[in-house]
């Protein structure tokens, strides 16, 4: 008797029969889930402009999306880490303002060994070691600048230029020389040194910290005046990187002034005489100093004459003028030539002005 699901006559001959015949084409659940297309239901197909099938996301697309999200997170983390690394290693970080140390000063008077020579300024200049010196700021030449390990060439040029500006303001500015003002030099100082500078102006002292002559050249206008505005200058500027954050400049220059007595009265104009100042100034610059166009003075050594050894030179310098002699001949154990730059400064409290430093009339 035929089974309940079979035709009454049984399965037709020549036709595949039984479930086993279709087993090879039956789609399992995994195959169905992996299909790219999914047929809409009959209700969904009844809608206007309804399509028969729709695309369905495949499992590999889901996995690919997860991988892309993971890669995006890794790229963000990598970029963040790189930014932190470059922030730490970048040589052009924001400037670090380091506190300036107090200036250390040394002022050495140079006493003449005879009578101070006098005459007309031009003739004095022509018959002295300054005959070939340049006049004023033209005598302060900047060296060829190059980059250092941590400072660019432009920063080195800036440091040298600031040093020159300070030398001009403190050694050549007429109003500074005559005691009218100190402002041109003061404006170029690191703020940390302003209190020391102001005290040196108001109450100079021979204590290695507050000698005004260590900061600038000043003459007492009641005693002497410039006989010629054309001060003769010659010397050198050298630069050196002393740390990754500091650049040092050393200025070693000789300045020769033509002076005469301030009080002339009704008589003829007095003869002029030469006064020589050898200044060695050690500057230090950090990056903030370069940005703000200011200087820190580390040390300043001044040898100046002709002066008497007992003269108080902590404030204004006290030149001996034409025809004068020093109370103490020689003035010190060693003869000092202020025109010989590039040598150690005189360590004594007073030196003897070399005869060759005076005009040969």
Coordinates of N, CA, C and O in Angstrom, one line a residue, residues 113-175:
X113 N 103.2 107.5 33.2 CA 104.5 107.6 33.8 C 105.2 108.9 33.6 O 106.4 109.1 33.9
X114 N 104.5 109.8 33.0 CA 105.1 111.2 32.8 C 103.9 112.1 32.6 O 102.8 111.9 33.1
X115 N 104.2 113.3 31.9 CA 103.2 114.3 31.7 C 102.3 113.9 30.6 O 102.7 113.3 29.6
X116 N 101.0 114.1 30.7 CA 100.0 113.8 29.7 C 100.2 114.7 28.5 O 100.2 115.9 28.7
X117 N 100.3 114.1 27.4 CA 100.5 114.9 26.1 C 99.2 115.7 25.8 O 98.1 115.2 26.0
X118 N 99.4 116.9 25.2 CA 98.2 117.7 24.8 C 98.4 118.2 23.4 O 99.5 118.2 22.8
X119 N 97.3 118.7 22.8 CA 97.3 119.2 21.4 C 96.0 119.2 20.8 O 94.9 119.1 21.5
X120 N 96.0 119.4 19.5 CA 94.7 119.4 18.7 C 94.3 118.0 18.5 O 95.1 117.1 18.3
X121 N 92.9 117.7 18.7 CA 92.5 116.3 18.6 C 93.0 115.5 17.4 O 93.4 114.4 17.5
X122 N 92.9 116.1 16.2 CA 93.3 115.4 15.0 C 94.7 115.0 15.0 O 95.1 113.9 14.6
X123 N 95.6 115.9 15.5 CA 97.0 115.6 15.6 C 97.3 114.6 16.6 O 98.2 113.7 16.4
X124 N 96.6 114.6 17.7 CA 96.8 113.6 18.7 C 96.4 112.2 18.2 O 97.1 111.2 18.4
X125 N 95.3 112.1 17.5 CA 94.8 110.9 16.9 C 95.9 110.3 15.9 O 96.2 109.2 15.9
X126 N 96.3 111.3 15.0 CA 97.3 110.8 14.0 C 98.6 110.3 14.5 O 99.3 109.6 13.8
X127 N 99.0 110.8 15.7 CA 100.3 110.4 16.2 C 100.2 109.4 17.4 O 101.0 109.4 18.3
X128 N 99.1 108.6 17.4 CA 98.9 107.7 18.4 C 98.5 106.3 17.8 O 98.4 106.2 16.6
X129 N 98.4 105.3 18.6 CA 98.1 104.0 18.0 C 96.7 103.9 17.3 O 96.4 102.9 16.6
X130 N 95.9 104.9 17.5 CA 94.5 104.9 16.9 C 94.5 105.5 15.5 O 93.4 105.7 15.0
X131 N 95.6 105.8 15.0 CA 95.7 106.5 13.7 C 94.9 105.8 12.6 O 94.2 106.4 11.7
X132 N 94.8 104.5 12.7 CA 94.1 103.7 11.6 C 92.8 103.1 12.2 O 92.1 102.4 11.5
X133 N 92.4 103.5 13.4 CA 91.1 103.1 13.9 C 90.0 103.7 13.2 O 90.1 104.9 12.7
X134 N 88.9 103.1 13.2 CA 87.6 103.7 12.7 C 87.0 104.6 13.7 O 87.3 104.5 14.9
X135 N 86.0 105.3 13.3 CA 85.3 106.3 14.1 C 84.0 105.8 14.6 O 83.2 105.3 13.7
X136 N 83.7 105.8 15.8 CA 82.3 105.5 16.4 C 82.0 104.0 16.1 O 82.8 103.1 16.2
X137 N 80.7 103.8 15.9 CA 80.1 102.5 15.7 C 80.8 101.7 14.6 O 80.7 100.5 14.6
X138 N 81.3 102.4 13.6 CA 82.0 101.7 12.5 C 83.2 100.9 12.9 O 83.6 100.0 12.2
X139 N 83.7 101.2 14.1 CA 84.8 100.4 14.7 C 84.4 99.1 15.4 O 85.3 98.3 15.7
X140 N 83.1 98.9 15.5 CA 82.6 97.7 16.2 C 82.1 96.8 15.1 O 80.9 96.9 14.7
X141 N 82.9 95.9 14.6 CA 82.5 95.1 13.4 C 82.0 93.7 13.9 O 82.5 93.1 14.8
X142 N 80.9 93.3 13.2 CA 80.4 91.9 13.5 C 81.2 90.9 12.8 O 81.5 91.1 11.6
X143 N 81.6 89.8 13.4 CA 82.3 88.7 12.7 C 81.4 88.0 11.8 O 80.1 88.1 11.9
X144 N 81.9 87.1 11.0 CA 81.1 86.2 10.2 C 80.4 85.3 11.1 O 81.0 84.5 11.9
X145 N 79.1 85.2 11.0 CA 78.3 84.4 11.9 C 78.0 83.1 11.2 O 77.8 83.0 10.0
X146 N 77.9 82.1 12.0 CA 77.4 80.7 11.6 C 76.6 80.1 12.7 O 76.6 80.6 13.8
X147 N 75.9 79.0 12.3 CA 75.1 78.4 13.2 C 75.9 77.6 14.2 O 77.1 77.2 14.0
X148 N 75.3 77.3 15.4 CA 76.0 76.5 16.4 C 75.1 75.2 16.5 O 74.2 75.0 15.7
X149 N 75.4 74.4 17.5 CA 74.7 73.1 17.6 C 73.2 73.3 17.8 O 72.4 72.6 17.2
X150 N 72.9 74.3 18.7 CA 71.5 74.5 19.1 C 71.0 75.9 18.7 O 69.8 76.2 19.0
X151 N 71.8 76.7 18.0 CA 71.3 78.1 17.7 C 71.5 78.3 16.2 O 72.6 78.0 15.6
X152 N 70.5 78.8 15.5 CA 70.5 79.0 14.1 C 71.4 80.2 13.8 O 71.7 81.1 14.7
X153 N 71.8 80.4 12.6 CA 72.7 81.5 12.2 C 72.0 82.8 12.5 O 72.7 83.8 12.9
X154 N 70.7 82.9 12.2 CA 70.0 84.2 12.5 C 70.0 84.5 14.0 O 70.1 85.7 14.3
X155 N 69.9 83.5 14.8 CA 70.0 83.8 16.3 C 71.4 84.3 16.7 O 71.5 85.2 17.5
X156 N 72.4 83.7 16.1 CA 73.8 84.2 16.4 C 74.0 85.7 15.9 O 74.5 86.5 16.7
X157 N 73.5 86.0 14.7 CA 73.5 87.4 14.3 C 72.8 88.3 15.2 O 73.3 89.4 15.5
X158 N 71.6 87.9 15.7 CA 70.9 88.7 16.6 C 71.7 88.9 17.9 O 71.7 90.1 18.4
X159 N 72.3 87.9 18.5 CA 73.1 88.1 19.7 C 74.2 89.1 19.5 O 74.5 90.0 20.3
X160 N 74.9 88.9 18.3 CA 76.0 89.9 18.0 C 75.5 91.3 17.9 O 76.2 92.2 18.3
X161 N 74.4 91.4 17.2 CA 73.8 92.8 17.0 C 73.4 93.4 18.3 O 73.6 94.6 18.5
X162 N 72.8 92.6 19.2 CA 72.4 93.2 20.5 C 73.7 93.6 21.3 O 73.7 94.7 21.9
X163 N 74.7 92.8 21.3 CA 76.0 93.2 21.9 C 76.5 94.5 21.4 O 77.0 95.4 22.1
X164 N 76.5 94.6 20.1 CA 77.0 95.9 19.5 C 76.2 97.0 19.9 O 76.7 98.1 20.2
X165 N 74.9 96.9 19.9 CA 74.0 97.9 20.3 C 74.3 98.4 21.7 O 74.3 99.6 22.0
X166 N 74.6 97.4 22.6 CA 74.9 97.8 24.0 C 76.2 98.6 24.0 O 76.3 99.5 24.8
X167 N 77.2 98.1 23.3 CA 78.5 98.8 23.3 C 78.4 100.2 22.8 O 79.0 101.1 23.3
X168 N 77.6 100.4 21.7 CA 77.4 101.8 21.2 C 76.7 102.6 22.3 O 77.0 103.8 22.5
X169 N 75.6 102.1 22.9 CA 74.8 102.8 23.8 C 75.6 103.2 25.1 O 75.4 104.2 25.7
X170 N 76.5 102.3 25.5 CA 77.2 102.5 26.8 C 78.6 103.1 26.6 O 79.2 103.5 27.6
X171 N 79.1 103.2 25.4 CA 80.5 103.7 25.2 C 80.6 104.8 24.2 O 81.6 105.5 24.2
X172 N 79.6 105.1 23.4 CA 79.7 106.0 22.3 C 78.6 107.1 22.3 O 78.7 108.1 21.7
X173 N 77.5 106.8 23.0 CA 76.4 107.7 23.0 C 76.8 109.0 23.8 O 77.1 109.0 25.0
X174 N 76.7 110.2 23.1 CA 77.2 111.4 23.8 C 76.5 111.7 25.1 O 77.2 112.1 26.1
X175 N 75.2 111.5 25.2 CA 74.5 111.9 26.4 C 74.8 110.9 27.5 O 74.7 111.3 28.7

